[in-house]
JSON list of C-alpha atoms in Angstrom, two decimals:
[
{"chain": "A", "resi": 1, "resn": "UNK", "atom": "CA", "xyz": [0.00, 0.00, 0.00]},
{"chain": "A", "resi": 2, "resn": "UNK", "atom": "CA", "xyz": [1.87, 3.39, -1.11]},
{"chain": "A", "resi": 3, "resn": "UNK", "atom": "CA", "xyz": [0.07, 5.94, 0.54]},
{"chain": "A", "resi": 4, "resn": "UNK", "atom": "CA", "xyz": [2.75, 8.43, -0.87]},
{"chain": "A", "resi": 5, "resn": "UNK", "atom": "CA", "xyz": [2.86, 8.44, -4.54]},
{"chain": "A", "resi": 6, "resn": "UNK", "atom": "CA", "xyz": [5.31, 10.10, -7.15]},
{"chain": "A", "resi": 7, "resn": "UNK", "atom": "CA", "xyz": [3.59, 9.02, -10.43]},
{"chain": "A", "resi": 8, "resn": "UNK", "atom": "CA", "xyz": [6.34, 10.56, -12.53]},
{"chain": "A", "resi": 9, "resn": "UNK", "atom": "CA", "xyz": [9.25, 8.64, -12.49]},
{"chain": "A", "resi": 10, "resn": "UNK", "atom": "CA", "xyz": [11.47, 11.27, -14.31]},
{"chain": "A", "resi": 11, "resn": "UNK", "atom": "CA", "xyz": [11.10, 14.95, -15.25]},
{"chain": "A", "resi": 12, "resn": "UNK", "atom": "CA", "xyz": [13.51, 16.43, -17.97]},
{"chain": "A", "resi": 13, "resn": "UNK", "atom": "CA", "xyz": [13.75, 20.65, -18.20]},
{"chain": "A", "resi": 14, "resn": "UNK", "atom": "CA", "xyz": [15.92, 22.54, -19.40]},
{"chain": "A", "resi": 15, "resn": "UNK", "atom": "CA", "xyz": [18.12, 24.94, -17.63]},
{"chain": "A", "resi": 16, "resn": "UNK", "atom": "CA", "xyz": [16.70, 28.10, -16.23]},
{"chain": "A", "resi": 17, "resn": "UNK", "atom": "CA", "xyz": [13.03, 27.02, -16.54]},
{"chain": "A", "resi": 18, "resn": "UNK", "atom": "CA", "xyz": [10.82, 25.69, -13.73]},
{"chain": "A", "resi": 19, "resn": "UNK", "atom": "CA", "xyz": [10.33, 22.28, -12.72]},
{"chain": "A", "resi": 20, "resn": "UNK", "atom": "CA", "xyz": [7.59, 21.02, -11.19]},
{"chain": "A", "resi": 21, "resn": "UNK", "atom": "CA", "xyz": [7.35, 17.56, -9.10]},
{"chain": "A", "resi": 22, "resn": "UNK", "atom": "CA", "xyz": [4.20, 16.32, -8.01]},
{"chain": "A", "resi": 23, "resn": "UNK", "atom": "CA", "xyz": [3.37, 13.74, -4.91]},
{"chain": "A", "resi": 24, "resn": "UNK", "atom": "CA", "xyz": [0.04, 12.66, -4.37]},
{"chain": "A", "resi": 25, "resn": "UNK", "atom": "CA", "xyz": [-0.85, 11.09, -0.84]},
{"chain": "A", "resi": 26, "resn": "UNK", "atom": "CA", "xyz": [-3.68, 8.66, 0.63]},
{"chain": "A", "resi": 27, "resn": "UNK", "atom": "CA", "xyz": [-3.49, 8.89, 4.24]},
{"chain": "A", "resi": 28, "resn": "UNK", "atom": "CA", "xyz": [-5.42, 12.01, 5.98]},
{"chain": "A", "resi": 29, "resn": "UNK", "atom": "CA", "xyz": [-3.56, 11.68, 9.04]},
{"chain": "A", "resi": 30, "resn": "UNK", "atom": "CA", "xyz": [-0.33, 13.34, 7.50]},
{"chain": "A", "resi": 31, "resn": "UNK", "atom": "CA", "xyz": [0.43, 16.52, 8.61]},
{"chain": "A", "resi": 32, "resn": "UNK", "atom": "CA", "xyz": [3.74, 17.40, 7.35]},
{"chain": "A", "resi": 33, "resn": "UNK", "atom": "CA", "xyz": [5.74, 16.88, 4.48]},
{"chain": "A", "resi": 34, "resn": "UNK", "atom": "CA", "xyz": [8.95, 17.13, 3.16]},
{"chain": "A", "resi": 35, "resn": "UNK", "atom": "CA", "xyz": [11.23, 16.81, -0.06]},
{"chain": "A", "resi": 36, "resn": "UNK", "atom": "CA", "xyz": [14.45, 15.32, 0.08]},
{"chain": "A", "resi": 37, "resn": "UNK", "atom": "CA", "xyz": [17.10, 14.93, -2.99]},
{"chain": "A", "resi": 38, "resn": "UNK", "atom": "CA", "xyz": [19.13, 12.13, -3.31]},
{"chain": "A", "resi": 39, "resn": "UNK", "atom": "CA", "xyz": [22.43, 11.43, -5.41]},
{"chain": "A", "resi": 40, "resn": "UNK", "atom": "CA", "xyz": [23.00, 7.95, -6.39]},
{"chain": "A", "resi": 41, "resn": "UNK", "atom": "CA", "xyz": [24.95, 6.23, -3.38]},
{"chain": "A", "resi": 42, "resn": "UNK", "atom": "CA", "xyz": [24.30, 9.14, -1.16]},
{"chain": "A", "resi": 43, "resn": "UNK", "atom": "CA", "xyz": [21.74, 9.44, 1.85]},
{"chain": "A", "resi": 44, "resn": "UNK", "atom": "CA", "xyz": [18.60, 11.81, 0.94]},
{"chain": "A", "resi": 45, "resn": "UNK", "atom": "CA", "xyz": [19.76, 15.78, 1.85]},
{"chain": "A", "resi": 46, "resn": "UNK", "atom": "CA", "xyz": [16.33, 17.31, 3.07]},
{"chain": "A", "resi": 47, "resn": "UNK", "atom": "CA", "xyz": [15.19, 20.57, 1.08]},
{"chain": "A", "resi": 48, "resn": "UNK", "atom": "CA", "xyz": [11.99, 21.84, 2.14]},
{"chain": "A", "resi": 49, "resn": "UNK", "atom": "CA", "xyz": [9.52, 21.28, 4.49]},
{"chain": "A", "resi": 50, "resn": "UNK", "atom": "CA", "xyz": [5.70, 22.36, 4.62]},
{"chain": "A", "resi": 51, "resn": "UNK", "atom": "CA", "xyz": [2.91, 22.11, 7.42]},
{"chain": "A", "resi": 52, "resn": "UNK", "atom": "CA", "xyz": [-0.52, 20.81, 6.83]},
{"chain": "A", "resi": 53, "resn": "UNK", "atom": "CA", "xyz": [-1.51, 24.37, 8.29]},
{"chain": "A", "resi": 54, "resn": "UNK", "atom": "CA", "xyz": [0.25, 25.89, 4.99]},
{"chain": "A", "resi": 55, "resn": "UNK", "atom": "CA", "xyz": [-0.25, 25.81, 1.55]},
{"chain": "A", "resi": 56, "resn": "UNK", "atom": "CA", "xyz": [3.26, 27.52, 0.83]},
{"chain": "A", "resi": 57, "resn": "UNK", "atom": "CA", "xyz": [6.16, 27.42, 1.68]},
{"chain": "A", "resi": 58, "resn": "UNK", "atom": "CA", "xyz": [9.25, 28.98, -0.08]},
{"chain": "A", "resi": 59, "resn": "UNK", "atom": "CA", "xyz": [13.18, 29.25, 0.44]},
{"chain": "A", "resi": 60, "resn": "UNK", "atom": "CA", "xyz": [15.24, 30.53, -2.24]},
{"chain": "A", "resi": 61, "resn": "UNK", "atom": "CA", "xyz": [14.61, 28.58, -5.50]},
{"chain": "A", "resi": 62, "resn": "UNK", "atom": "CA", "xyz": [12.26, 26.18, -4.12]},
{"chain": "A", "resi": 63, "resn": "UNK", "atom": "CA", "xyz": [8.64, 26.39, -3.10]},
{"chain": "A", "resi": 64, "resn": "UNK", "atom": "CA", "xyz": [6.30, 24.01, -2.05]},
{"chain": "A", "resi": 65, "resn": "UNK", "atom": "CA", "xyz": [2.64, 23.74, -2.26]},
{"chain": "A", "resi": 66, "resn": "UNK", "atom": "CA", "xyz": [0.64, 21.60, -1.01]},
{"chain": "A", "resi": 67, "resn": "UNK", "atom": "CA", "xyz": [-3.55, 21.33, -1.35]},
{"chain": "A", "resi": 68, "resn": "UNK", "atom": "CA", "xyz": [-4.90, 19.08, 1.59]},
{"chain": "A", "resi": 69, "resn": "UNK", "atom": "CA", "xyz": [-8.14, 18.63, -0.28]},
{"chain": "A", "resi": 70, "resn": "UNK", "atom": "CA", "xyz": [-6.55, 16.82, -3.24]},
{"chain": "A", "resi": 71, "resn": "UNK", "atom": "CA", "xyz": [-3.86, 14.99, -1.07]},
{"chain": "A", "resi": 72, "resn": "UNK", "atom": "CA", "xyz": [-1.28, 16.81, -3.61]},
{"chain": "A", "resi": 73, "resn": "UNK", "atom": "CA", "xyz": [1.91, 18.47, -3.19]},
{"chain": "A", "resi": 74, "resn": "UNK", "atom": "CA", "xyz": [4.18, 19.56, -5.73]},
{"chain": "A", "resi": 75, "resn": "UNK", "atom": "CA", "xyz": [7.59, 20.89, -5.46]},
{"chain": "A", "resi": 76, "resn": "UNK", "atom": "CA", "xyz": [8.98, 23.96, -7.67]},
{"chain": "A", "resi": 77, "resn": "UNK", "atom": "CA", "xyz": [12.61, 24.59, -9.02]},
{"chain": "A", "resi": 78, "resn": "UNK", "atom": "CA", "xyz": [13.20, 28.13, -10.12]},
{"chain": "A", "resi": 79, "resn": "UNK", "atom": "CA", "xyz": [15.26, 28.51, -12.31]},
{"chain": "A", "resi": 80, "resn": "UNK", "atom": "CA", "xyz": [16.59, 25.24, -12.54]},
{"chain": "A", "resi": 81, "resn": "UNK", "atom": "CA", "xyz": [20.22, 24.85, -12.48]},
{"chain": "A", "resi": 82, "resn": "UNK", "atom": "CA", "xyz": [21.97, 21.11, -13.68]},
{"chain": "A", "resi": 83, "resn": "UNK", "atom": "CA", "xyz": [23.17, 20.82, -10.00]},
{"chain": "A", "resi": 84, "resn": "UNK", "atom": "CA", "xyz": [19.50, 19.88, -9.26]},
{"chain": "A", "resi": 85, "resn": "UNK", "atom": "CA", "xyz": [19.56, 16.93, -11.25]},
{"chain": "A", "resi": 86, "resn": "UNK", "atom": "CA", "xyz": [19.09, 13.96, -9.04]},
{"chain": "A", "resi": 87, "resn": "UNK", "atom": "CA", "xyz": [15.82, 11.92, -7.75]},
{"chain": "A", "resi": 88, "resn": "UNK", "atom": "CA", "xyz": [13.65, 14.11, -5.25]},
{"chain": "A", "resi": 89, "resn": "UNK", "atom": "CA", "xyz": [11.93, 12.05, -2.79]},
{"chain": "A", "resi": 90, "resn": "UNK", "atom": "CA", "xyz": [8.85, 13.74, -0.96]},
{"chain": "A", "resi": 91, "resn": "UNK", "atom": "CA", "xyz": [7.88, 12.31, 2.24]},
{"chain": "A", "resi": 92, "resn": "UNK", "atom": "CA", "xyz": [4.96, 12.31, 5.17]},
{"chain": "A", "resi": 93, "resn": "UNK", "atom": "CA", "xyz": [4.43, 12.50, 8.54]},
{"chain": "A", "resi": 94, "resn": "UNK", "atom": "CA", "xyz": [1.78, 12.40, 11.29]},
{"chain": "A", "resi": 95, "resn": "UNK", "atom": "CA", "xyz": [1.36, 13.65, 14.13]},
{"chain": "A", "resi": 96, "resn": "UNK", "atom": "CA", "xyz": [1.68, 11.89, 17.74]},
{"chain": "A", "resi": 97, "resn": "UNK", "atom": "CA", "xyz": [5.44, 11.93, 19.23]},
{"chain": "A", "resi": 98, "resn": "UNK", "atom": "CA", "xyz": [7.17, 15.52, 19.20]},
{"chain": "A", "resi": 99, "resn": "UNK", "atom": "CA", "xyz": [10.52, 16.20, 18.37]},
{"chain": "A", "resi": 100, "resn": "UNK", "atom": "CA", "xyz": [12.70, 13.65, 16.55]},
{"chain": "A", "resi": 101, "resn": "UNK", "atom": "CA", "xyz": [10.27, 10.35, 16.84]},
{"chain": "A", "resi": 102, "resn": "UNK", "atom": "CA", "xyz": [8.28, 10.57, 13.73]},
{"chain": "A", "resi": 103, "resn": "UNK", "atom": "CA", "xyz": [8.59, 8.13, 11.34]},
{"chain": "A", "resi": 104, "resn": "UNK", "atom": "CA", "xyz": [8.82, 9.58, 7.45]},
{"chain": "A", "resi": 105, "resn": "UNK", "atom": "CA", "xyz": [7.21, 7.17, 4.76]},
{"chain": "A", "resi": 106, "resn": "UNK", "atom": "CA", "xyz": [8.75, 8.00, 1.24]},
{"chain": "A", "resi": 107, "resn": "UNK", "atom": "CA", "xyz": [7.33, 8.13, -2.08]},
{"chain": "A", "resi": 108, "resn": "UNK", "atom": "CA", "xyz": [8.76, 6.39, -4.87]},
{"chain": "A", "resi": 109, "resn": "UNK", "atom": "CA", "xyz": [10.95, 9.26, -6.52]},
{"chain": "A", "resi": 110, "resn": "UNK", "atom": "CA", "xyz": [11.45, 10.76, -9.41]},
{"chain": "A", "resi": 111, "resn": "UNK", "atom": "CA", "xyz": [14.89, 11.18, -11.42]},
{"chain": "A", "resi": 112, "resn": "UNK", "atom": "CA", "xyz": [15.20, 15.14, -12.42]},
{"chain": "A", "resi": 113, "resn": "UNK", "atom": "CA", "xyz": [17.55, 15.73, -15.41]},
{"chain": "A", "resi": 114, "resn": "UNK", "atom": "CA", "xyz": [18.24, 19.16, -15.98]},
{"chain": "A", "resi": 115, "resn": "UNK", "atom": "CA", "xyz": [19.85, 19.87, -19.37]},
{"chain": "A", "resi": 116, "resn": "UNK", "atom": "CA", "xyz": [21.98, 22.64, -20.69]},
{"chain": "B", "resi": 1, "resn": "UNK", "atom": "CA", "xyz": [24.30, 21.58, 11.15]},
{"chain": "B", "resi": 2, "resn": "UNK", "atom": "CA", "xyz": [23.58, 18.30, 12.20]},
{"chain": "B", "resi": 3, "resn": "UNK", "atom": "CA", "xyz": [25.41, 15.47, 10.89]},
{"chain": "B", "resi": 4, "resn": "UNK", "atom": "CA", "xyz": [25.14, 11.83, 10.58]},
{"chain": "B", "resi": 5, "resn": "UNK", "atom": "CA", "xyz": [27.43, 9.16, 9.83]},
{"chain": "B", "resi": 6, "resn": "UNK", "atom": "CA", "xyz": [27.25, 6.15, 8.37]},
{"chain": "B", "resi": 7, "resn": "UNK", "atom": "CA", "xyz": [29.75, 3.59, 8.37]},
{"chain": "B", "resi": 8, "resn": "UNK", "atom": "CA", "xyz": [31.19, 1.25, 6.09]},
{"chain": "B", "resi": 9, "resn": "UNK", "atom": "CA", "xyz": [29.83, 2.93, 2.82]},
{"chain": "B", "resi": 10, "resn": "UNK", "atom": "CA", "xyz": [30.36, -0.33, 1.39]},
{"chain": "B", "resi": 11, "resn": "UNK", "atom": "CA", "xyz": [30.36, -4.06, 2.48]},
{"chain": "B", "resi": 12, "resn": "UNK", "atom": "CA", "xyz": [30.97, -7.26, 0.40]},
{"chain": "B", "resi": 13, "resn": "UNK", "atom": "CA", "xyz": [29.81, -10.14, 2.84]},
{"chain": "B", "resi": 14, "resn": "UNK", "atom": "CA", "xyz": [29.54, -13.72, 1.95]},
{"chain": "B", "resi": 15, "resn": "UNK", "atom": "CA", "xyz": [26.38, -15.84, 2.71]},
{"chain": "B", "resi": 16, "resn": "UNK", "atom": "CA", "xyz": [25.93, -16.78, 5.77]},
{"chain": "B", "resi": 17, "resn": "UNK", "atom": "CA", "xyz": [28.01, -14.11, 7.86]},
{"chain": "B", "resi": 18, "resn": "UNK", "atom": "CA", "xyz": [26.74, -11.53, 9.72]},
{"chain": "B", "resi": 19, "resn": "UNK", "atom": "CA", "xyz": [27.28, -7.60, 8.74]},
{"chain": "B", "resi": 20, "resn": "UNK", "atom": "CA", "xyz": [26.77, -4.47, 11.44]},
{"chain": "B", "resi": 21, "resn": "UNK", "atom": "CA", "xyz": [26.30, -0.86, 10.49]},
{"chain": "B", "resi": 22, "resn": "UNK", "atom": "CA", "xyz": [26.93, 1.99, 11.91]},
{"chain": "B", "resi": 23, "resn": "UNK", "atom": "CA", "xyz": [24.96, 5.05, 12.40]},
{"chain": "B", "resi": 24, "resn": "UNK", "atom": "CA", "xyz": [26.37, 7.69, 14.37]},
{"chain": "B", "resi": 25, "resn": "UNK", "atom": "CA", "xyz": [24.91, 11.08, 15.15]},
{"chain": "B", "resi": 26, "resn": "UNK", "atom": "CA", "xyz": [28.39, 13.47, 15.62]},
{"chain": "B", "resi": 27, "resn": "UNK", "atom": "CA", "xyz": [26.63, 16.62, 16.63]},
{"chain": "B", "resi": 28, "resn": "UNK", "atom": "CA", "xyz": [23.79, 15.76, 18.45]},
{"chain": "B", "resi": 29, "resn": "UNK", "atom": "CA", "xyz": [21.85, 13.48, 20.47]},
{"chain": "B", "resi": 30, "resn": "UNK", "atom": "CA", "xyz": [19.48, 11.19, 19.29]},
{"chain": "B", "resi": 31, "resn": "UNK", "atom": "CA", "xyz": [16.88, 9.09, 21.13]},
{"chain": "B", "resi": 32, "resn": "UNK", "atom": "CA", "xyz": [15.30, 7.85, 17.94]},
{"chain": "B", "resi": 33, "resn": "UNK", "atom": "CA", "xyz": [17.05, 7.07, 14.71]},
{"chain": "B", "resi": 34, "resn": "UNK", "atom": "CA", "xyz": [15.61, 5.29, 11.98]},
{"chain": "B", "resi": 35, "resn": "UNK", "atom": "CA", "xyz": [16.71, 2.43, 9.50]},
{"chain": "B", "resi": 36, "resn": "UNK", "atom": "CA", "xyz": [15.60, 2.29, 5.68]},
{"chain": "B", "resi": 37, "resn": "UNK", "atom": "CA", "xyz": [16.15, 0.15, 2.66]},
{"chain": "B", "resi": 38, "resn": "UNK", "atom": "CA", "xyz": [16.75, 1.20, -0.55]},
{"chain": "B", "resi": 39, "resn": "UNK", "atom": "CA", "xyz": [16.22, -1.34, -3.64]},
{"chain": "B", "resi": 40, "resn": "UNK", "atom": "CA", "xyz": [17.39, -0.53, -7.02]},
{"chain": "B", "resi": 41, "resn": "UNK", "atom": "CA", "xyz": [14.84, 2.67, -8.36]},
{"chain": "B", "resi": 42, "resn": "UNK", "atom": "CA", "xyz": [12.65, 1.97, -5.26]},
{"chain": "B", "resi": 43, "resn": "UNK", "atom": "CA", "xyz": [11.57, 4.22, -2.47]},
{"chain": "B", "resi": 44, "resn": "UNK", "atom": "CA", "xyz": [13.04, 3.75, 0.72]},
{"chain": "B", "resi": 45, "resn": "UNK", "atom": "CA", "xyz": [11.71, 2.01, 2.95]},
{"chain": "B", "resi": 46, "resn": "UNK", "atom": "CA", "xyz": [11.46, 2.06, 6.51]},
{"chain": "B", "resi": 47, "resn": "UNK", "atom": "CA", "xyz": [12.38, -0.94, 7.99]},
{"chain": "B", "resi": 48, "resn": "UNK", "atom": "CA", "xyz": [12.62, 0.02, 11.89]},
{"chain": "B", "resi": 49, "resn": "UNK", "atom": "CA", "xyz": [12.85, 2.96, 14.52]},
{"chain": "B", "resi": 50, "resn": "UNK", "atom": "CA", "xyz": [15.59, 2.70, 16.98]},
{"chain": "B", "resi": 51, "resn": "UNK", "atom": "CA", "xyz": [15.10, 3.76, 20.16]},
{"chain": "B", "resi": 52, "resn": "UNK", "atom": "CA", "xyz": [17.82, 5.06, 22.94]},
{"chain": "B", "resi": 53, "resn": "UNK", "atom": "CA", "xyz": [17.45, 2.26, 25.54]},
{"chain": "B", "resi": 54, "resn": "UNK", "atom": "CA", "xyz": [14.72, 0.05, 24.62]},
{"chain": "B", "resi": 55, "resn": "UNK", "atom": "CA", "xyz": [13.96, -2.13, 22.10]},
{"chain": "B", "resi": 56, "resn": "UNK", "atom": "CA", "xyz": [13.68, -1.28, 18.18]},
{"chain": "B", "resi": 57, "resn": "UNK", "atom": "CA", "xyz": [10.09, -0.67, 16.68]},
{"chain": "B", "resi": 58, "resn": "UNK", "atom": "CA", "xyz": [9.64, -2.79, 13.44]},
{"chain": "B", "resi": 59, "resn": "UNK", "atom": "CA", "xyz": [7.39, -2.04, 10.14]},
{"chain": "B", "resi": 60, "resn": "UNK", "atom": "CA", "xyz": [5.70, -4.97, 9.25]},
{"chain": "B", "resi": 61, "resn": "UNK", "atom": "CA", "xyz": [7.51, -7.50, 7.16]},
{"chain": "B", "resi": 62, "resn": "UNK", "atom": "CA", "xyz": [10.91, -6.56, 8.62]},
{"chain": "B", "resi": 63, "resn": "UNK", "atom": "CA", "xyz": [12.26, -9.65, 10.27]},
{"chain": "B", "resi": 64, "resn": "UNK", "atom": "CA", "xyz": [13.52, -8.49, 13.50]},
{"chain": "B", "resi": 65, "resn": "UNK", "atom": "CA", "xyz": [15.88, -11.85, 14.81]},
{"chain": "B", "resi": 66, "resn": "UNK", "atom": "CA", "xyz": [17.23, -11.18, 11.29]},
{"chain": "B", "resi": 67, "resn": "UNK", "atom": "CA", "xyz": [17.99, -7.32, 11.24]},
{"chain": "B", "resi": 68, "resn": "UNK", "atom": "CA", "xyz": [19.01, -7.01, 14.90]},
{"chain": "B", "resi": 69, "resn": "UNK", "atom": "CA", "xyz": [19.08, -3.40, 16.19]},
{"chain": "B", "resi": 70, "resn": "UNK", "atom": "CA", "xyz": [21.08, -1.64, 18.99]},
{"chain": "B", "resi": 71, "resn": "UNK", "atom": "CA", "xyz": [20.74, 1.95, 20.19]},
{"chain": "B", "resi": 72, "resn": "UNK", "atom": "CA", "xyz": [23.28, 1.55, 23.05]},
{"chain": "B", "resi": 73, "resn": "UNK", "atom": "CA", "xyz": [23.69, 5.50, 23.39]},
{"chain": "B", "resi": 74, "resn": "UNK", "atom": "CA", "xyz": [22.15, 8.91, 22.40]},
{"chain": "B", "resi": 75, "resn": "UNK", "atom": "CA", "xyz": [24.59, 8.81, 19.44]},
{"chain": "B", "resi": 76, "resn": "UNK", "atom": "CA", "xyz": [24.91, 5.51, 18.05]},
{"chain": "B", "resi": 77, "resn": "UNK", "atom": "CA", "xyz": [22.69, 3.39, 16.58]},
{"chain": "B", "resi": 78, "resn": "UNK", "atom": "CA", "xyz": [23.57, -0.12, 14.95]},
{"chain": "B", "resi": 79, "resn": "UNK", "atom": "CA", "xyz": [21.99, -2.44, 12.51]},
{"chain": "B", "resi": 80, "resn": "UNK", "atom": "CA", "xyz": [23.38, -6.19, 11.98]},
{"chain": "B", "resi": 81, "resn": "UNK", "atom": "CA", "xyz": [22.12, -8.02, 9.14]},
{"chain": "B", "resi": 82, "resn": "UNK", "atom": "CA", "xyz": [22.30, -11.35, 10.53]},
{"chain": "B", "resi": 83, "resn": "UNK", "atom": "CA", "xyz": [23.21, -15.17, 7.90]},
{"chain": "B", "resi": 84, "resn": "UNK", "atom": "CA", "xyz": [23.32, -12.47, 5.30]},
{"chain": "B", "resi": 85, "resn": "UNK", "atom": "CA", "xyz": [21.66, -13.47, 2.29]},
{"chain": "B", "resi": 86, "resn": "UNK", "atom": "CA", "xyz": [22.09, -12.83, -1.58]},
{"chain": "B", "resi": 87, "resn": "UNK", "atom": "CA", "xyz": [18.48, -11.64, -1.57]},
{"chain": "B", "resi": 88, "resn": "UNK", "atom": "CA", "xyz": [19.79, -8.73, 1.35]},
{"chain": "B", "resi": 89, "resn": "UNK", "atom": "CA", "xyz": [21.85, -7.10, -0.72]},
{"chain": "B", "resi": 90, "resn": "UNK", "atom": "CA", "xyz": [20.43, -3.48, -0.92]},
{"chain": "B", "resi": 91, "resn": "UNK", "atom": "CA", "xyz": [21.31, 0.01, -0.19]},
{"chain": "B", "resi": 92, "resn": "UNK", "atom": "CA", "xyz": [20.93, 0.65, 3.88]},
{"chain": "B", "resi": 93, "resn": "UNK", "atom": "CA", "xyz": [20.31, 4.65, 5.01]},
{"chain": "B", "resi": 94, "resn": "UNK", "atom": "CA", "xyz": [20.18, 5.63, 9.12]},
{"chain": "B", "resi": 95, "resn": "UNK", "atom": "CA", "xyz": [18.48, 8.52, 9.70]},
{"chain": "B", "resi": 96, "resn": "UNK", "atom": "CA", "xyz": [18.10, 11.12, 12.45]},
{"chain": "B", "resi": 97, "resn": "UNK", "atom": "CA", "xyz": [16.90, 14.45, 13.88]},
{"chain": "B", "resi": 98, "resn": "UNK", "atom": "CA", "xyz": [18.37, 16.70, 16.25]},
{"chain": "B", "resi": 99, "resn": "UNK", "atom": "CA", "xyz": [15.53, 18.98, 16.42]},
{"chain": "B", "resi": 100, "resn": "UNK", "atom": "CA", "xyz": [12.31, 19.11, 18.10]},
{"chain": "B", "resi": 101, "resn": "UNK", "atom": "CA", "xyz": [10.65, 20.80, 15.37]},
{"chain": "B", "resi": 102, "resn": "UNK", "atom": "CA", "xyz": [9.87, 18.10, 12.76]},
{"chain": "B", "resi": 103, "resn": "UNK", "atom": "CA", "xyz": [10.27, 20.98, 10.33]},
{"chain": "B", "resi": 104, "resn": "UNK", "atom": "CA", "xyz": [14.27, 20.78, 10.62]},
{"chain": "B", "resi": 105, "resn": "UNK", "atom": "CA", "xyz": [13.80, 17.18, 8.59]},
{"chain": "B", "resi": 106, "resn": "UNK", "atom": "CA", "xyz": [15.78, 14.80, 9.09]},
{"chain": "B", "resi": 107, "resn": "UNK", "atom": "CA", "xyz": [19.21, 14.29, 8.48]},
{"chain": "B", "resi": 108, "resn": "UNK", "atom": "CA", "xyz": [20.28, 11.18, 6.71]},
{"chain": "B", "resi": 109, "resn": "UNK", "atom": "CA", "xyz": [23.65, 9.09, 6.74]},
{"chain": "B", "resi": 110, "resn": "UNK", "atom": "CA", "xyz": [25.52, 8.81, 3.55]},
{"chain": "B", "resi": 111, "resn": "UNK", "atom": "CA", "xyz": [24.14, 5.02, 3.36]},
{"chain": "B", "resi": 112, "resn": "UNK", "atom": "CA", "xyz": [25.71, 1.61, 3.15]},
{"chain": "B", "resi": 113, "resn": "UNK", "atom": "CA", "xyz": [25.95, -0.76, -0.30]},
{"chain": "B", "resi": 114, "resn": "UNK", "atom": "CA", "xyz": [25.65, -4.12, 0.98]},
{"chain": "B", "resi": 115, "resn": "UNK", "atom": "CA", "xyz": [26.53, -7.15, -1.38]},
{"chain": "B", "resi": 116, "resn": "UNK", "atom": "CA", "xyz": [26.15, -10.86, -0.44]},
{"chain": "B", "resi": 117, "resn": "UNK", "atom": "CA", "xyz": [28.04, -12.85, -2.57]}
]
């Protein structure tokens, strides 16, 4: 059961335009999320984080948005740069234990190639 | 800002021996820390939350007398893969997070490549 979903598997944009990753979830008990990018061989670097009390949430070049009543967050790069190219994870959490004790539940990924 | 570290990066094993990773949080203390599995263009997957001074919580699925966990101290966290398999080899991540805040994310290890010849 993948109740966090990245139905794209890759996105390909070209430098200096926007790109746009989407992550669709199933289970209403998430309240945060988070995107995470991840070099092959390397452990996920977190980017961006968003509340369920939000619907944006920017820093720098990346904003995300997320709209509780479709289950759907998306991630934007802009401008994209070919350092960005990896595979962005988004990932979910609920609520219950403060601090460090929630568990994250990934979605499946999706390879970003940004060409020149 | 906080770090993690993950140690070996890389493992050969053969079947039938017994592999331990290391997770290690060098700036800060960690009462939970959490292991995932990464197969080839997969998600990752969370196999089990370690917890400072009591016994590991496991998802379901994740053999626990086979992936033994020990979270002797606030800042280490290890994982044995126990009669290692061919069918184990995969791509193992700690993670951890220093903050209260579950905003700050979490900060990952640098993961370990585990073969089983």
């Amino acid at each position: 059961d993948q109740q966090v979903k990245q139905n794209s598997p890759s996105l390909s944009v070209q430098e200096g335009r926007i790109s746009i990753l989407n992550c669709d979830y199933t289970n209403s008990m998430f309240d945060y999320f988070l995107w995470y990018k991840k070099y092959p061989a390397e452990g996920p670097t977190f980017l961006i984080s968003i509340s369920s009390i939000k619907d944006k949430n920017e820093d720098g070049r990346f904003t995300v948005f997320l709209n509780k009543s479709a289950k759907h967050l998306s991630l934007h790069i802009v401008p994209s740069q070919p350092g960005d190219s990896a595979v962005y994870f988004c990932a979910a959490s609920s609520g219950g234990l403060t601090g460090g004790g929630n568990k994250l539940t990934f979605g499946t990924g999706t390879q970003l190639k940004v060409e020149l | 800002g906080a770090v993690v570290s993950q140690h070996p990066s890389r493992v050969i094993c053969k079947s039938g021996t017994s592999v331990k990773i290391e997770c290690r949080s060098l700036d800060f203390q960690a009462t939970t820390m959490f292991w995932y599995r990464q197969f080839p263009k997969k998600s990752l997957m969370l196999m089990a939350t370690s917890n400072e001074g009591s016994k590991a919580t496991y998802e379901q699925g994740v053999e626990k007398d086979k992936f033994l966990i020990n979270h002797a101290s606030l800042t280490l966290s290890t994982l044995t893969v126990t009669s290692a398999h061919p069918e184990d080899s995969s791509f193992y991540i700690c993670s951890a997070s220093p903050t209260a805040d579950r905003g700050g994310g979490y900060t990952f290890g640098s993961g370990t490549r585990l073969t089983v010849v």
